[in-house]
Amino acid sequence: MTVEDASDLLGQAVRLHQQGRLEQAQALYRRVLDLDPRQFDALHLLGVIERQRGHPGRAVELIEEALRIDPQQARAHCNLGAALQDLGRTDAALASYEAALRLDPGYALAWDNRGNTLRRLGRLADALDSYERALGIAPALADAWCHRAIALHDLGRHADAAASAEQALAMRPAYADAFVALGHALQALDHHADSVDAYDSALALAPRADTWCARGAALKKSGDLAGALHSYEQALAVRPDYALAEHYRANTLRGLGRRDAAVASYRRALDLGADADEIRFSLAALGEAEQPDAAPADYVKHLFDQYAGRFDHHLVDVLGYRTPALLDALLRPHLAAPPVPAALDLGCGTGLCATFLRPLARHVTGVDLSQRMLDKAAELDLYDDLACADIVDWLAERPASCDLAVAADVLVYLGDLSPLFARVRRALHAGGLFALSCEALDEDDRGYALQPSNRFAHALGYVQTTAQAAGFDIVAAERVVLRQDHGRDIAGHLVLLRAA
């Protein structure tokens, strides 16, 4: 068979490949290689087919062999990067995309793929720049608009993310991933009905388990627990071993008051590999596991990252939360000659205490685990500093640094108060004040208990004894109603301590 015959076979193989007839194309590429083992296109495109058929390791071998023959082919470097990314070799994938772009700086798909790899590496700003380079070359590249939406969402720019997803859909109306990206952005903006519509559009095109799960989350946030449960069960029908969907299903069953079903679902989620700390915490709140000393940090962070957009409205308008005003009234009569030099707002959230703290101190620092809550707090322009950190760990580095500390609705995520009280005492100057709230527990042997709400309640005697052991004097204590929960008063304690 002649070289012309091999060239004809290659042309036939490419046409079959373009038609999606992978098996027949693969056979012809191999016949070409039997005639000419160093035929670049046959090696390269055979590698592309191997990746398409789910064999990225073999794809890498073939494309690397092709590039040893001709290393100046940008598209082969780009396809090698895609196969390396499939294998989880993210740094090597990035190097391949950058090799492609050195050869062809106008290669929009390589810029887009490079952005995806940078996003997986956590380099979101660089990823966004890469997508925008792709769009500067090919403004109608729907994939780049969609991937840009994902990066913007991860950067917290949710309105921009929604607009970018809509651009992707303008270019490609039947684009499931773009509908999902739009749903995620709308959900983050608390446009839950619209986000569900976006997920429904995605599911009509591609009924994926993760899309059902995201739809369930949007419905749960909107208060439609029955709809959320249906979505999680649909996710599990598609992927029975989907640990996150089972975990969320358990949370929803619990919200519906189906305790025994929730316990069984939590245990199944645990068996599937869901977050063990969070699930054991939930089981403990239901009396089905040993009580922990604190809520898992990741649980608290995730809870408030999701809650940030609607936190103030829900807490103040729906739950009747008034702890900041109550702490202000408790504290002011005992604070001599304000403003003090420095105050700490521990677990500051969106800054509900900032309004009363700002006149009381020349320098106010807020600390919280949730960056999204801190982003909301920053919009008030009432804090001098904001720190995203675990408050107990953060305080360890700041001895004798402040004159006033406040912890409003923070102790509900801590059972054992000894570590916090010790660190706050060390951070305060002698005579400094610490004002706090906690949910009330009738006296018991341990002094605190995890409630079915996933929040700790504390006995006043335990709070006072622990504070005195840490080096505080008790200045004042009051029993109050902190908020409402389903029309029921939630009783709590306000306590004011002075560093001895």
GROMACS .gro file of C-alpha atoms in nm:
model
  500
    1MET     CA    1   0.000   0.000   0.000
    2THR     CA    2   0.143   0.340  -0.098
    3VAL     CA    3   0.181   0.668   0.089
    4GLU     CA    4  -0.113   0.794  -0.116
    5ASP     CA    5  -0.319   0.502   0.012
    6ALA     CA    6  -0.223   0.590   0.372
    7SER     CA    7  -0.324   0.953   0.309
    8ASP     CA    8  -0.658   0.838   0.170
    9LEU     CA    9  -0.714   0.615   0.474
   10LEU     CA   10  -0.633   0.906   0.703
   11GLY     CA   11  -0.888   1.124   0.526
   12GLN     CA   12  -1.153   0.853   0.564
   13ALA     CA   13  -1.065   0.813   0.933
   14VAL     CA   14  -1.097   1.187   0.998
   15ARG     CA   15  -1.439   1.197   0.833
   16LEU     CA   16  -1.559   0.903   1.042
   17HIS     CA   17  -1.418   1.070   1.353
   18GLN     CA   18  -1.604   1.392   1.276
   19GLN     CA   19  -1.926   1.191   1.237
   20GLY     CA   20  -1.876   1.040   1.584
   21ARG     CA   21  -1.813   0.690   1.447
   22LEU     CA   22  -1.523   0.639   1.684
   23GLU     CA   23  -1.471   0.265   1.653
   24GLN     CA   24  -1.446   0.272   1.274
   25ALA     CA   25  -1.222   0.582   1.282
   26GLN     CA   26  -0.999   0.418   1.541
   27ALA     CA   27  -0.955   0.110   1.320
   28LEU     CA   28  -0.853   0.323   1.020
   29TYR     CA   29  -0.607   0.533   1.225
   30ARG     CA   30  -0.442   0.207   1.330
   31ARG     CA   31  -0.420   0.092   0.967
   32VAL     CA   32  -0.250   0.421   0.882
   33LEU     CA   33   0.002   0.361   1.163
   34ASP     CA   34   0.066   0.010   1.035
   35LEU     CA   35   0.177   0.175   0.710
   36ASP     CA   36   0.357   0.470   0.871
   37PRO     CA   37   0.426   0.435   1.249
   38ARG     CA   38   0.541   0.799   1.265
   39GLN     CA   39   0.232   0.952   1.108
   40PHE     CA   40   0.165   1.249   1.339
   41ASP     CA   41  -0.204   1.302   1.269
   42ALA     CA   42  -0.292   0.935   1.312
   43LEU     CA   43  -0.110   0.917   1.647
   44HIS     CA   44  -0.257   1.245   1.770
   45LEU     CA   45  -0.615   1.174   1.665
   46LEU     CA   46  -0.601   0.816   1.789
   47GLY     CA   47  -0.506   0.967   2.124
   48VAL     CA   48  -0.806   1.202   2.100
   49ILE     CA   49  -1.035   0.903   2.043
   50GLU     CA   50  -0.886   0.719   2.342
   51ARG     CA   51  -0.974   1.016   2.560
   52GLN     CA   52  -1.324   1.034   2.412
   53ARG     CA   53  -1.370   0.667   2.496
   54GLY     CA   54  -1.264   0.718   2.857
   55HIS     CA   55  -0.899   0.608   2.841
   56PRO     CA   56  -0.699   0.924   2.927
   57GLY     CA   57  -0.383   0.734   3.021
   58ARG     CA   58  -0.360   0.577   2.677
   59ALA     CA   59  -0.449   0.915   2.524
   60VAL     CA   60  -0.150   1.076   2.696
   61GLU     CA   61   0.085   0.804   2.566
   62LEU     CA   62  -0.030   0.845   2.206
   63ILE     CA   63  -0.036   1.226   2.201
   64GLU     CA   64   0.306   1.247   2.366
   65GLU     CA   65   0.437   1.006   2.101
   66ALA     CA   66   0.292   1.233   1.831
   67LEU     CA   67   0.453   1.541   1.990
   68ARG     CA   68   0.793   1.372   1.991
   69ILE     CA   69   0.756   1.359   1.613
   70ASP     CA   70   0.634   1.720   1.578
   71PRO     CA   71   0.642   1.932   1.897
   72GLN     CA   72   0.518   2.244   1.715
   73GLN     CA   73   0.150   2.143   1.701
   74ALA     CA   74  -0.054   2.364   1.934
   75ARG     CA   75  -0.371   2.155   1.908
   76ALA     CA   76  -0.190   1.841   2.017
   77HIS     CA   77  -0.053   2.021   2.323
   78CYS     CA   78  -0.407   2.136   2.403
   79ASN     CA   79  -0.550   1.784   2.368
   80LEU     CA   80  -0.267   1.648   2.580
   81GLY     CA   81  -0.361   1.901   2.849
   82ALA     CA   82  -0.722   1.779   2.845
   83ALA     CA   83  -0.614   1.416   2.890
   84LEU     CA   84  -0.373   1.511   3.170
   85GLN     CA   85  -0.653   1.701   3.343
   86ASP     CA   86  -0.873   1.390   3.320
   87LEU     CA   87  -0.599   1.205   3.507
   88GLY     CA   88  -0.588   1.470   3.779
   89ARG     CA   89  -0.239   1.585   3.671
   90THR     CA   90  -0.339   1.948   3.694
   91ASP     CA   91   0.005   2.112   3.694
   92ALA     CA   92   0.109   1.909   3.390
   93ALA     CA   93  -0.217   2.000   3.215
   94LEU     CA   94  -0.150   2.370   3.275
   95ALA     CA   95   0.199   2.333   3.127
   96SER     CA   96   0.050   2.171   2.815
   97TYR     CA   97  -0.204   2.450   2.765
   98GLU     CA   98   0.067   2.711   2.805
   99ALA     CA   99   0.284   2.526   2.552
  100ALA     CA  100  -0.010   2.540   2.309
  101LEU     CA  101  -0.051   2.913   2.367
  102ARG     CA  102   0.317   2.985   2.314
  103LEU     CA  103   0.278   2.826   1.971
  104ASP     CA  104  -0.059   2.988   1.897
  105PRO     CA  105  -0.152   3.286   2.120
  106GLY     CA  106  -0.481   3.322   1.931
  107TYR     CA  107  -0.603   2.973   2.025
  108ALA     CA  108  -0.926   3.052   2.212
  109LEU     CA  109  -1.002   2.694   2.319
  110ALA     CA  110  -0.660   2.664   2.482
  111TRP     CA  111  -0.722   2.986   2.677
  112ASP     CA  112  -1.057   2.843   2.791
  113ASN     CA  113  -0.904   2.510   2.893
  114ARG     CA  114  -0.620   2.689   3.068
  115GLY     CA  115  -0.883   2.882   3.266
  116ASN     CA  116  -1.049   2.557   3.374
  117THR     CA  117  -0.718   2.424   3.502
  118LEU     CA  118  -0.635   2.746   3.687
  119ARG     CA  119  -0.980   2.732   3.846
  120ARG     CA  120  -0.913   2.379   3.971
  121LEU     CA  121  -0.586   2.505   4.117
  122GLY     CA  122  -0.780   2.772   4.309
  123ARG     CA  123  -0.632   3.056   4.103
  124LEU     CA  124  -0.968   3.217   4.034
  125ALA     CA  125  -0.852   3.563   3.926
  126ASP     CA  126  -0.604   3.409   3.679
  127ALA     CA  127  -0.876   3.174   3.553
  128LEU     CA  128  -1.111   3.467   3.495
  129ASP     CA  129  -0.840   3.648   3.299
  130SER     CA  130  -0.787   3.336   3.087
  131TYR     CA  131  -1.158   3.308   3.003
  132GLU     CA  132  -1.166   3.674   2.908
  133ARG     CA  133  -0.864   3.623   2.682
  134ALA     CA  134  -1.056   3.342   2.513
  135LEU     CA  135  -1.362   3.564   2.468
  136GLY     CA  136  -1.150   3.846   2.333
  137ILE     CA  137  -1.048   3.609   2.053
  138ALA     CA  138  -1.382   3.427   2.010
  139PRO     CA  139  -1.671   3.633   2.158
  140ALA     CA  140  -1.925   3.364   2.065
  141LEU     CA  141  -1.745   3.082   2.249
  142ALA     CA  142  -2.028   2.957   2.472
  143ASP     CA  143  -1.800   2.734   2.678
  144ALA     CA  144  -1.585   3.029   2.785
  145TRP     CA  145  -1.894   3.231   2.886
  146CYS     CA  146  -2.016   2.934   3.093
  147HIS     CA  147  -1.680   2.868   3.257
  148ARG     CA  148  -1.642   3.240   3.325
  149ALA     CA  149  -1.979   3.225   3.506
  150ILE     CA  150  -1.849   2.945   3.728
  151ALA     CA  151  -1.535   3.142   3.817
  152LEU     CA  152  -1.735   3.457   3.891
  153HIS     CA  153  -1.968   3.256   4.116
  154ASP     CA  154  -1.669   3.113   4.303
  155LEU     CA  155  -1.536   3.468   4.344
  156GLY     CA  156  -1.867   3.572   4.501
  157ARG     CA  157  -1.966   3.790   4.204
  158HIS     CA  158  -2.304   3.625   4.167
  159ALA     CA  159  -2.486   3.886   3.959
  160ASP     CA  160  -2.196   3.892   3.711
  161ALA     CA  161  -2.199   3.512   3.709
  162ALA     CA  162  -2.569   3.505   3.618
  163ALA     CA  163  -2.509   3.752   3.334
  164SER     CA  164  -2.219   3.542   3.201
  165ALA     CA  165  -2.429   3.223   3.211
  166GLU     CA  166  -2.703   3.404   3.021
  167GLN     CA  167  -2.447   3.503   2.756
  168ALA     CA  168  -2.351   3.137   2.721
  169LEU     CA  169  -2.717   3.048   2.672
  170ALA     CA  170  -2.758   3.323   2.413
  171MET     CA  171  -2.480   3.154   2.216
  172ARG     CA  172  -2.604   2.798   2.280
  173PRO     CA  173  -2.965   2.778   2.402
  174ALA     CA  174  -2.958   2.404   2.479
  175TYR     CA  175  -2.655   2.414   2.711
  176ALA     CA  176  -2.713   2.219   3.031
  177ASP     CA  177  -2.395   2.332   3.209
  178ALA     CA  178  -2.482   2.698   3.149
  179PHE     CA  179  -2.830   2.646   3.296
  180VAL     CA  180  -2.665   2.488   3.601
  181ALA     CA  181  -2.422   2.780   3.634
  182LEU     CA  182  -2.716   3.019   3.608
  183GLY     CA  183  -2.905   2.822   3.873
  184HIS     CA  184  -2.611   2.836   4.112
  185ALA     CA  185  -2.572   3.212   4.066
  186LEU     CA  186  -2.944   3.279   4.113
  187GLN     CA  187  -2.953   3.058   4.421
  188ALA     CA  188  -2.663   3.255   4.572
  189LEU     CA  189  -2.862   3.573   4.501
  190ASP     CA  190  -3.160   3.420   4.688
  191HIS     CA  191  -3.368   3.413   4.368
  192HIS     CA  192  -3.476   3.060   4.451
  193ALA     CA  193  -3.777   3.024   4.220
  194ASP     CA  194  -3.570   3.144   3.923
  195SER     CA  195  -3.284   2.913   4.019
  196VAL     CA  196  -3.522   2.616   4.027
  197ASP     CA  197  -3.643   2.711   3.677
  198ALA     CA  198  -3.280   2.713   3.558
  199TYR     CA  199  -3.213   2.373   3.712
  200ASP     CA  200  -3.532   2.237   3.552
  201SER     CA  201  -3.407   2.354   3.213
  202ALA     CA  202  -3.074   2.181   3.277
  203LEU     CA  203  -3.245   1.860   3.389
  204ALA     CA  204  -3.458   1.850   3.074
  205LEU     CA  205  -3.131   1.838   2.877
  206ALA     CA  206  -2.919   1.624   3.111
  207PRO     CA  207  -3.079   1.465   3.421
  208ARG     CA  208  -2.766   1.465   3.639
  209ALA     CA  209  -2.759   1.383   4.008
  210ASP     CA  210  -2.567   1.696   4.109
  211THR     CA  211  -2.825   1.916   3.934
  212TRP     CA  212  -3.109   1.745   4.121
  213CYS     CA  213  -2.914   1.802   4.444
  214ALA     CA  214  -2.865   2.173   4.371
  215ARG     CA  215  -3.235   2.204   4.288
  216GLY     CA  216  -3.314   2.046   4.625
  217ALA     CA  217  -3.096   2.300   4.803
  218ALA     CA  218  -3.276   2.590   4.633
  219LEU     CA  219  -3.616   2.448   4.726
  220LYS     CA  220  -3.509   2.389   5.085
  221LYS     CA  221  -3.391   2.750   5.117
  222SER     CA  222  -3.724   2.868   4.980
  223GLY     CA  223  -3.905   2.668   5.248
  224ASP     CA  224  -4.039   2.395   5.018
  225LEU     CA  225  -3.916   2.096   5.216
  226ALA     CA  226  -4.137   1.844   5.037
  227GLY     CA  227  -4.007   1.962   4.700
  228ALA     CA  228  -3.649   1.952   4.829
  229LEU     CA  229  -3.697   1.595   4.953
  230HIS     CA  230  -3.826   1.490   4.610
  231SER     CA  231  -3.520   1.646   4.442
  232TYR     CA  232  -3.274   1.473   4.673
  233GLU     CA  233  -3.448   1.142   4.614
  234GLN     CA  234  -3.429   1.198   4.239
  235ALA     CA  235  -3.054   1.265   4.278
  236LEU     CA  236  -3.019   0.935   4.463
  237ALA     CA  237  -3.222   0.753   4.199
  238VAL     CA  238  -2.965   0.869   3.942
  239ARG     CA  239  -2.664   0.805   4.169
  240PRO     CA  240  -2.749   0.578   4.464
  241ASP     CA  241  -2.409   0.627   4.630
  242TYR     CA  242  -2.430   1.011   4.626
  243ALA     CA  243  -2.325   1.087   4.984
  244LEU     CA  244  -2.400   1.461   4.976
  245ALA     CA  245  -2.755   1.407   4.847
  246GLU     CA  246  -2.819   1.151   5.120
  247HIS     CA  247  -2.684   1.395   5.381
  248TYR     CA  248  -2.910   1.675   5.253
  249ARG     CA  249  -3.201   1.432   5.236
  250ALA     CA  250  -3.145   1.356   5.605
  251ASN     CA  251  -3.144   1.728   5.691
  252THR     CA  252  -3.471   1.770   5.502
  253LEU     CA  253  -3.638   1.471   5.667
  254ARG     CA  254  -3.537   1.621   5.999
  255GLY     CA  255  -3.687   1.956   5.900
  256LEU     CA  256  -4.010   1.774   5.812
  257GLY     CA  257  -4.020   1.624   6.162
  258ARG     CA  258  -3.952   1.270   6.036
  259ARG     CA  259  -3.696   1.197   6.306
  260ASP     CA  260  -3.653   0.820   6.264
  261ALA     CA  261  -3.624   0.846   5.885
  262ALA     CA  262  -3.370   1.128   5.929
  263VAL     CA  263  -3.158   0.917   6.165
  264ALA     CA  264  -3.157   0.627   5.917
  265SER     CA  265  -3.066   0.866   5.635
  266TYR     CA  266  -2.782   1.022   5.834
  267ARG     CA  267  -2.642   0.677   5.903
  268ARG     CA  268  -2.661   0.581   5.538
  269ALA     CA  269  -2.487   0.909   5.443
  270LEU     CA  270  -2.214   0.824   5.694
  271ASP     CA  271  -2.172   0.480   5.535
  272LEU     CA  272  -2.146   0.646   5.191
  273GLY     CA  273  -1.861   0.871   5.308
  274ALA     CA  274  -2.036   1.202   5.382
  275ASP     CA  275  -1.876   1.446   5.626
  276ALA     CA  276  -1.844   1.237   5.942
  277ASP     CA  277  -1.804   1.529   6.184
  278GLU     CA  278  -2.116   1.707   6.059
  279ILE     CA  279  -2.327   1.391   6.059
  280ARG     CA  280  -2.219   1.283   6.405
  281PHE     CA  281  -2.300   1.636   6.522
  282SER     CA  282  -2.649   1.609   6.373
  283LEU     CA  283  -2.699   1.263   6.524
  284ALA     CA  284  -2.585   1.398   6.862
  285ALA     CA  285  -2.845   1.674   6.838
  286LEU     CA  286  -3.103   1.399   6.791
  287GLY     CA  287  -2.969   1.204   7.089
  288GLU     CA  288  -2.819   0.934   6.869
  289ALA     CA  289  -2.446   1.000   6.924
  290GLU     CA  290  -2.209   1.123   7.194
  291GLN     CA  291  -2.243   1.495   7.263
  292PRO     CA  292  -1.948   1.697   7.125
  293ASP     CA  293  -1.785   1.997   7.291
  294ALA     CA  294  -1.845   2.227   6.994
  295ALA     CA  295  -2.001   2.240   6.648
  296PRO     CA  296  -1.760   2.142   6.368
  297ALA     CA  297  -1.594   2.453   6.227
  298ASP     CA  298  -1.666   2.352   5.868
  299TYR     CA  299  -2.034   2.306   5.952
  300VAL     CA  300  -2.056   2.658   6.100
  301LYS     CA  301  -1.864   2.813   5.809
  302HIS     CA  302  -2.080   2.641   5.547
  303LEU     CA  303  -2.399   2.727   5.733
  304PHE     CA  304  -2.324   3.098   5.740
  305ASP     CA  305  -2.168   3.117   5.395
  306GLN     CA  306  -2.504   2.995   5.263
  307TYR     CA  307  -2.703   3.211   5.504
  308ALA     CA  308  -2.519   3.539   5.441
  309GLY     CA  309  -2.749   3.684   5.175
  310ARG     CA  310  -3.066   3.655   5.381
  311PHE     CA  311  -2.918   3.655   5.732
  312ASP     CA  312  -3.025   3.999   5.856
  313HIS     CA  313  -3.379   3.978   5.719
  314HIS     CA  314  -3.440   3.627   5.851
  315LEU     CA  315  -3.287   3.687   6.193
  316VAL     CA  316  -3.437   4.027   6.264
  317ASP     CA  317  -3.763   4.029   6.070
  318VAL     CA  318  -3.858   3.660   6.088
  319LEU     CA  319  -3.703   3.542   6.415
  320GLY     CA  320  -3.738   3.868   6.608
  321TYR     CA  321  -3.369   3.862   6.701
  322ARG     CA  322  -3.277   4.147   6.936
  323THR     CA  323  -2.962   4.030   7.116
  324PRO     CA  324  -2.739   4.322   7.000
  325ALA     CA  325  -2.980   4.578   7.149
  326LEU     CA  326  -3.008   4.376   7.470
  327LEU     CA  327  -2.629   4.350   7.507
  328ASP     CA  328  -2.594   4.723   7.440
  329ALA     CA  329  -2.839   4.801   7.721
  330LEU     CA  330  -2.661   4.560   7.957
  331LEU     CA  331  -2.315   4.692   7.880
  332ARG     CA  332  -2.343   5.071   7.867
  333PRO     CA  333  -2.400   5.143   8.239
  334HIS     CA  334  -2.076   4.958   8.323
  335LEU     CA  335  -1.850   5.104   8.057
  336ALA     CA  336  -1.659   5.397   8.205
  337ALA     CA  337  -1.575   5.691   7.980
  338PRO     CA  338  -1.622   5.547   7.631
  339PRO     CA  339  -1.479   5.525   7.376
  340VAL     CA  340  -1.229   5.261   7.488
  341PRO     CA  341  -0.918   5.210   7.272
  342ALA     CA  342  -1.013   4.873   7.116
  343ALA     CA  343  -1.313   4.637   7.096
  344LEU     CA  344  -1.362   4.289   6.950
  345ASP     CA  345  -1.683   4.162   6.791
  346LEU     CA  346  -1.639   3.785   6.816
  347GLY     CA  347  -1.845   3.594   6.562
  348CYS     CA  348  -1.949   3.926   6.413
  349GLY     CA  349  -2.146   3.782   6.121
  350THR     CA  350  -2.291   4.057   5.903
  351GLY     CA  351  -2.222   4.321   6.167
  352LEU     CA  352  -2.545   4.345   6.364
  353CYS     CA  353  -2.348   4.455   6.674
  354ALA     CA  354  -2.138   4.709   6.488
  355THR     CA  355  -2.389   4.991   6.518
  356PHE     CA  356  -2.373   4.997   6.898
  357LEU     CA  357  -2.002   4.904   6.919
  358ARG     CA  358  -1.876   5.178   6.688
  359PRO     CA  359  -1.940   5.467   6.933
  360LEU     CA  360  -1.795   5.265   7.222
  361ALA     CA  361  -1.443   5.207   7.083
  362ARG     CA  362  -1.188   5.392   6.873
  363HIS     CA  363  -1.088   5.067   6.697
  364VAL     CA  364  -1.335   4.784   6.628
  365THR     CA  365  -1.233   4.444   6.492
  366GLY     CA  366  -1.479   4.180   6.372
  367VAL     CA  367  -1.389   3.811   6.356
  368ASP     CA  368  -1.595   3.537   6.190
  369LEU     CA  369  -1.549   3.197   6.026
  370SER     CA  370  -1.759   3.290   5.721
  371GLN     CA  371  -1.599   3.512   5.458
  372ARG     CA  372  -1.938   3.576   5.300
  373MET     CA  373  -2.071   3.710   5.629
  374LEU     CA  374  -1.762   3.930   5.658
  375ASP     CA  375  -1.819   4.062   5.306
  376LYS     CA  376  -2.162   4.180   5.421
  377ALA     CA  377  -2.011   4.329   5.738
  378ALA     CA  378  -1.756   4.521   5.530
  379GLU     CA  379  -2.038   4.696   5.344
  380LEU     CA  380  -2.134   4.874   5.670
  381ASP     CA  381  -1.798   5.051   5.686
  382LEU     CA  382  -1.813   5.036   6.067
  383TYR     CA  383  -1.518   4.803   6.135
  384ASP     CA  384  -1.153   4.900   6.131
  385ASP     CA  385  -1.048   4.539   6.071
  386LEU     CA  386  -1.221   4.215   5.974
  387ALA     CA  387  -1.062   3.872   6.015
  388CYS     CA  388  -1.183   3.540   5.875
  389ALA     CA  389  -1.078   3.293   6.143
  390ASP     CA  390  -1.181   3.064   6.424
  391ILE     CA  391  -1.220   3.304   6.714
  392VAL     CA  392  -1.048   3.082   6.973
  393ASP     CA  393  -0.745   3.030   6.749
  394TRP     CA  394  -0.737   3.397   6.645
  395LEU     CA  395  -0.742   3.520   7.006
  396ALA     CA  396  -0.438   3.309   7.091
  397GLU     CA  397  -0.217   3.549   6.894
  398ARG     CA  398  -0.351   3.868   7.058
  399PRO     CA  399  -0.275   3.887   7.431
  400ALA     CA  400  -0.369   4.207   7.617
  401SER     CA  401  -0.494   4.367   7.295
  402CYS     CA  402  -0.840   4.502   7.375
  403ASP     CA  403  -1.065   4.662   7.636
  404LEU     CA  404  -1.405   4.527   7.531
  405ALA     CA  405  -1.525   4.201   7.372
  406VAL     CA  406  -1.873   4.101   7.262
  407ALA     CA  407  -2.002   3.756   7.161
  408ALA     CA  408  -2.364   3.772   7.044
  409ASP     CA  409  -2.524   3.441   6.945
  410VAL     CA  410  -2.182   3.273   6.930
  411LEU     CA  411  -2.188   3.042   7.231
  412VAL     CA  412  -2.469   2.844   7.067
  413TYR     CA  413  -2.195   2.680   6.854
  414LEU     CA  414  -1.973   2.601   7.153
  415GLY     CA  415  -2.050   2.358   7.432
  416ASP     CA  416  -1.737   2.369   7.647
  417LEU     CA  417  -1.674   2.740   7.712
  418SER     CA  418  -1.340   2.701   7.893
  419PRO     CA  419  -1.114   2.750   7.586
  420LEU     CA  420  -1.300   3.062   7.469
  421PHE     CA  421  -1.317   3.222   7.812
  422ALA     CA  422  -0.948   3.162   7.875
  423ARG     CA  423  -0.852   3.321   7.542
  424VAL     CA  424  -1.084   3.620   7.586
  425ARG     CA  425  -0.947   3.683   7.935
  426ARG     CA  426  -0.594   3.674   7.800
  427ALA     CA  427  -0.686   3.917   7.519
  428LEU     CA  428  -0.846   4.171   7.755
  429HIS     CA  429  -0.661   4.428   7.958
  430ALA     CA  430  -0.731   4.409   8.332
  431GLY     CA  431  -1.070   4.566   8.394
  432GLY     CA  432  -1.185   4.499   8.037
  433LEU     CA  433  -1.542   4.387   7.978
  434PHE     CA  434  -1.680   4.080   7.801
  435ALA     CA  435  -2.052   4.081   7.711
  436LEU     CA  436  -2.210   3.761   7.582
  437SER     CA  437  -2.537   3.584   7.515
  438CYS     CA  438  -2.627   3.216   7.533
  439GLU     CA  439  -2.940   3.007   7.508
  440ALA     CA  440  -3.073   2.902   7.847
  441LEU     CA  441  -3.053   2.548   7.982
  442ASP     CA  442  -3.198   2.438   8.311
  443GLU     CA  443  -2.921   2.333   8.547
  444ASP     CA  444  -2.782   1.987   8.478
  445ASP     CA  445  -2.467   1.791   8.564
  446ARG     CA  446  -2.267   1.893   8.259
  447GLY     CA  447  -2.382   2.251   8.230
  448TYR     CA  448  -2.445   2.255   7.856
  449ALA     CA  449  -2.633   2.045   7.604
  450LEU     CA  450  -2.672   2.022   7.229
  451GLN     CA  451  -3.034   2.088   7.134
  452PRO     CA  452  -3.236   1.940   6.844
  453SER     CA  453  -3.185   2.278   6.672
  454ASN     CA  454  -2.809   2.195   6.638
  455ARG     CA  455  -2.739   2.476   6.888
  456PHE     CA  456  -2.592   2.449   7.237
  457ALA     CA  457  -2.774   2.578   7.543
  458HIS     CA  458  -2.592   2.659   7.869
  459ALA     CA  459  -2.689   2.669   8.232
  460LEU     CA  460  -2.623   3.009   8.391
  461GLY     CA  461  -2.438   2.850   8.681
  462TYR     CA  462  -2.202   2.675   8.438
  463VAL     CA  463  -2.133   3.001   8.250
  464GLN     CA  464  -2.056   3.187   8.572
  465THR     CA  465  -1.836   2.914   8.721
  466THR     CA  466  -1.639   2.874   8.397
  467ALA     CA  467  -1.592   3.250   8.367
  468GLN     CA  468  -1.463   3.280   8.724
  469ALA     CA  469  -1.219   2.993   8.664
  470ALA     CA  470  -1.083   3.183   8.362
  471GLY     CA  471  -1.020   3.498   8.566
  472PHE     CA  472  -1.342   3.699   8.531
  473ASP     CA  473  -1.568   3.866   8.784
  474ILE     CA  474  -1.943   3.849   8.723
  475VAL     CA  475  -2.076   4.202   8.671
  476ALA     CA  476  -2.435   4.129   8.562
  477ALA     CA  477  -2.659   3.851   8.435
  478GLU     CA  478  -3.013   3.861   8.298
  479ARG     CA  479  -3.258   3.604   8.166
  480VAL     CA  480  -3.424   3.730   7.846
  481VAL     CA  481  -3.605   3.621   7.531
  482LEU     CA  482  -3.340   3.618   7.257
  483ARG     CA  483  -3.556   3.537   6.952
  484GLN     CA  484  -3.852   3.339   6.823
  485ASP     CA  485  -3.848   2.993   6.668
  486HIS     CA  486  -4.171   2.882   6.495
  487GLY     CA  487  -4.362   3.119   6.720
  488ARG     CA  488  -4.196   2.993   7.038
  489ASP     CA  489  -3.985   3.216   7.265
  490ILE     CA  490  -3.620   3.110   7.290
  491ALA     CA  491  -3.500   3.196   7.638
  492GLY     CA  492  -3.142   3.297   7.698
  493HIS     CA  493  -2.895   3.458   7.933
  494LEU     CA  494  -2.707   3.784   7.892
  495VAL     CA  495  -2.387   3.789   8.097
  496LEU     CA  496  -2.139   4.071   8.153
  497LEU     CA  497  -1.793   3.980   8.280
  498ARG     CA  498  -1.498   4.191   8.391
  499ALA     CA  499  -1.135   4.080   8.359
  500ALA     CA  500  -1.005   4.054   8.717
   0.00000   0.00000   0.00000
